[in-house]
Amino acid sequence: AAERAEDTLLVYYAGHGLYDRHERQLHLTLPGSEEDRPETCVRSADLRRAIRDQGAARRRMLLLDCCYSGHVITEMAPGDAGRQGGAAAVRTLRDVEGSYVMASTPRDRPSHAPVPEHPTVFTGALLDVLREGVPEGPELLSPHEVFLAVRDRIATLRPEIPQEPQDQSENGVGDVP
C-alpha cells in the first residue's frame, strides 16, 4: 500500500512502546516481542526509514499511540550527543519532506489504557474527534487541528490522566485539511 500511495501515506500504530536506553530510541512491540530482546521489536529508526523511502506520497503521516511515543519527534543517535552536540544529533522525521507526526505522549511518559477492552485514552479521543469533528469548527480539519482537538478532549474528559500528546509538522503538512 505504501508504494502505491501518491497523495498521503498514513501509518497508525497502537501498542507497546519500549525505550532502549542503550540505543537511545523507541522500539515498537509486535506480537511475540520480548522486552529484554530489542531485536524482536521494530526500531523507530527503521520505521522512519521505511516511511521516508517507500512510495511517492507527497504527505507522510505517522500517528503513534504507545508509551514514550514522543521519542519519534526528538530522538538522539547513540553516542552522537557527545561527539556532535545535541542539535546535530537529533534524528526525527524532520528530514522527511512533507511529514507529520502525532504522538500520544511526550518522550518520557507512558500512554494510558485504563480499561483494557476499550481504546486507549489517546485513541479514544482521536476516534471521537474523527467521528464528531470540532463543535462550531470547519467541516474539514487539518492534522494539527485534529491534534489540538484530541489534546483538548483528553485534558477536559480525563484531567486525572497526565497525558500530553505531541505533534510535529514539516513543510506545512499539519496545516492542510
Coordinates of C-alpha atoms in Angstrom, one line a residue:
A1 CA 0.0 0.0 0.0
A2 CA 2.8 2.4 0.8
E3 CA 4.3 2.0 -2.6
R4 CA 1.0 2.9 -4.3
A5 CA 0.2 5.9 -2.1
E6 CA 0.5 9.1 -4.2
D7 CA -1.2 11.7 -2.0
T8 CA -1.0 10.6 1.6
L9 CA 0.7 7.7 3.4
L10 CA -0.8 7.3 6.9
V11 CA 0.8 4.9 9.4
Y12 CA -1.0 4.4 12.7
Y13 CA 0.4 2.3 15.5
A14 CA -1.2 1.5 18.8
G15 CA 0.6 -0.9 21.1
H16 CA 3.5 -1.0 23.5
G17 CA 6.5 1.3 23.2
L18 CA 9.8 0.5 24.9
Y19 CA 12.6 2.9 25.2
D20 CA 16.0 1.4 24.7
R21 CA 18.5 3.5 26.8
H22 CA 21.5 1.9 25.1
E23 CA 20.4 2.7 21.6
R24 CA 18.5 5.8 22.7
Q25 CA 15.5 5.1 20.7
L26 CA 11.9 3.9 20.8
H27 CA 11.1 0.3 20.0
L28 CA 7.6 -0.7 18.9
T29 CA 6.5 -4.1 20.0
L30 CA 5.0 -6.8 17.8
P31 CA 3.1 -10.0 18.8
G32 CA 5.9 -12.1 20.3
S33 CA 8.2 -9.2 21.1
E34 CA 10.2 -9.6 24.3
E35 CA 11.1 -6.5 26.5
D36 CA 14.7 -7.6 27.1
R37 CA 15.3 -8.5 23.4
P38 CA 15.1 -5.3 21.3
E39 CA 15.7 -7.3 18.1
T40 CA 12.1 -8.7 18.5
C41 CA 10.7 -5.1 18.1
V42 CA 10.6 -2.5 15.4
R43 CA 13.1 0.2 16.0
S44 CA 11.8 3.7 15.4
A45 CA 14.8 4.4 13.1
D46 CA 13.7 1.5 10.9
L47 CA 10.1 2.8 10.8
R48 CA 11.4 6.3 10.0
R49 CA 13.5 5.0 7.1
A50 CA 10.5 2.9 5.7
I51 CA 8.2 6.0 5.8
R52 CA 10.9 8.1 4.2
D53 CA 11.8 5.6 1.5
Q54 CA 8.6 4.0 0.5
G55 CA 6.4 5.2 -2.4
A56 CA 5.8 8.6 -3.8
A57 CA 3.3 10.0 -1.4
R58 CA 3.5 13.8 -1.1
R59 CA 2.4 13.7 2.6
R60 CA 3.6 11.1 5.1
M61 CA 1.8 11.0 8.4
L62 CA 2.7 8.9 11.5
L63 CA 0.3 8.5 14.4
L64 CA 1.8 6.7 17.4
D65 CA -0.2 5.6 20.4
C66 CA 2.3 4.0 22.7
C67 CA 4.4 4.8 25.8
Y68 CA 7.2 7.2 25.1
S69 CA 6.0 7.9 21.6
G70 CA 7.3 11.5 21.7
H71 CA 10.7 10.0 21.1
V72 CA 10.0 9.9 17.4
I73 CA 9.8 13.7 17.5
T74 CA 13.1 14.2 19.2
E75 CA 15.4 11.1 19.2
M76 CA 19.1 11.1 19.5
A77 CA 21.5 8.7 17.9
P78 CA 23.6 6.6 20.3
G79 CA 26.8 8.5 21.3
D80 CA 26.1 11.4 19.0
A81 CA 25.3 13.9 21.7
G82 CA 28.8 13.9 23.0
R83 CA 30.5 13.9 19.6
Q84 CA 28.3 16.4 17.7
G85 CA 26.3 18.3 20.2
G86 CA 22.6 17.9 20.9
A87 CA 21.2 19.8 18.0
A88 CA 23.3 17.9 15.4
A89 CA 22.4 14.5 16.9
V90 CA 18.6 14.8 16.7
R91 CA 17.2 12.3 14.3
T92 CA 13.5 12.7 13.6
L93 CA 11.1 12.7 10.7
R94 CA 12.0 16.4 10.1
D95 CA 14.3 15.4 7.2
V96 CA 11.3 13.6 5.6
E97 CA 9.9 16.3 3.3
G98 CA 6.1 16.6 3.8
S99 CA 5.9 14.7 7.1
Y100 CA 3.6 15.0 10.1
V101 CA 3.8 13.1 13.4
M102 CA 1.2 12.9 16.2
A103 CA 2.4 11.1 19.3
S104 CA 0.2 10.1 22.2
T105 CA 2.7 11.2 24.9
P106 CA 5.9 13.1 25.4
R107 CA 9.2 11.2 25.2
D108 CA 9.3 10.5 28.9
R109 CA 5.8 9.5 29.7
P110 CA 3.6 6.4 29.4
S111 CA 0.5 6.2 27.4
H112 CA -2.7 5.2 29.3
A113 CA -5.2 2.5 28.7
P114 CA -7.3 2.4 31.9
V115 CA -9.8 -0.2 30.5
P116 CA -8.1 -3.0 28.6
E117 CA -11.1 -3.8 26.5
H118 CA -11.5 -0.2 25.3
P119 CA -9.3 2.0 23.2
T120 CA -6.5 3.9 24.9
V121 CA -7.2 7.4 26.2
F122 CA -5.4 8.9 23.1
T123 CA -7.1 6.6 20.5
G124 CA -10.5 7.1 22.2
A125 CA -10.1 10.9 21.9
L126 CA -8.8 10.6 18.3
L127 CA -11.8 8.5 17.3
D128 CA -14.2 10.9 19.0
V129 CA -12.7 13.8 17.1
L130 CA -12.7 12.0 13.8
R131 CA -16.4 11.0 14.2
E132 CA -17.8 14.2 15.7
G133 CA -15.4 16.9 14.4
V134 CA -15.0 20.1 16.4
P135 CA -18.0 22.0 17.6
E136 CA -18.5 25.1 15.5
G137 CA -15.3 24.1 13.6
P138 CA -14.7 23.7 9.9
E139 CA -16.1 20.7 8.0
L140 CA -12.6 19.6 7.1
L141 CA -9.8 19.6 9.8
S142 CA -6.1 19.7 9.2
P143 CA -4.0 17.2 11.1
H144 CA -2.8 19.9 13.5
E145 CA -6.5 20.9 14.2
V146 CA -7.3 17.2 14.9
F147 CA -4.3 17.1 17.2
L148 CA -5.4 20.2 19.1
A149 CA -8.9 18.8 19.5
V150 CA -7.6 15.5 20.7
R151 CA -5.3 17.2 23.2
D152 CA -8.1 19.4 24.5
R153 CA -10.5 16.4 24.7
I154 CA -8.0 14.4 26.8
A155 CA -7.4 17.4 29.1
T156 CA -11.2 18.0 29.5
L157 CA -12.5 14.5 29.8
R158 CA -9.6 12.8 31.6
P159 CA -7.9 15.6 33.7
E160 CA -6.7 12.9 36.1
I161 CA -4.5 11.3 33.4
P162 CA -1.2 13.2 32.8
Q163 CA -1.1 12.5 29.1
E164 CA 0.0 15.3 26.8
P165 CA 0.0 14.4 23.1
Q166 CA 2.7 16.0 20.9
D167 CA 2.9 16.8 17.2
Q168 CA 5.4 18.0 14.6
S169 CA 4.9 19.1 11.0
E170 CA 7.3 19.6 8.2
N171 CA 6.6 21.7 5.1
G172 CA 3.1 22.7 6.4
V173 CA 1.6 19.2 6.1
G174 CA -0.1 19.6 9.5
D175 CA -1.9 22.7 8.3
V176 CA -3.5 21.2 5.2
P177 CA -7.1 19.8 5.7

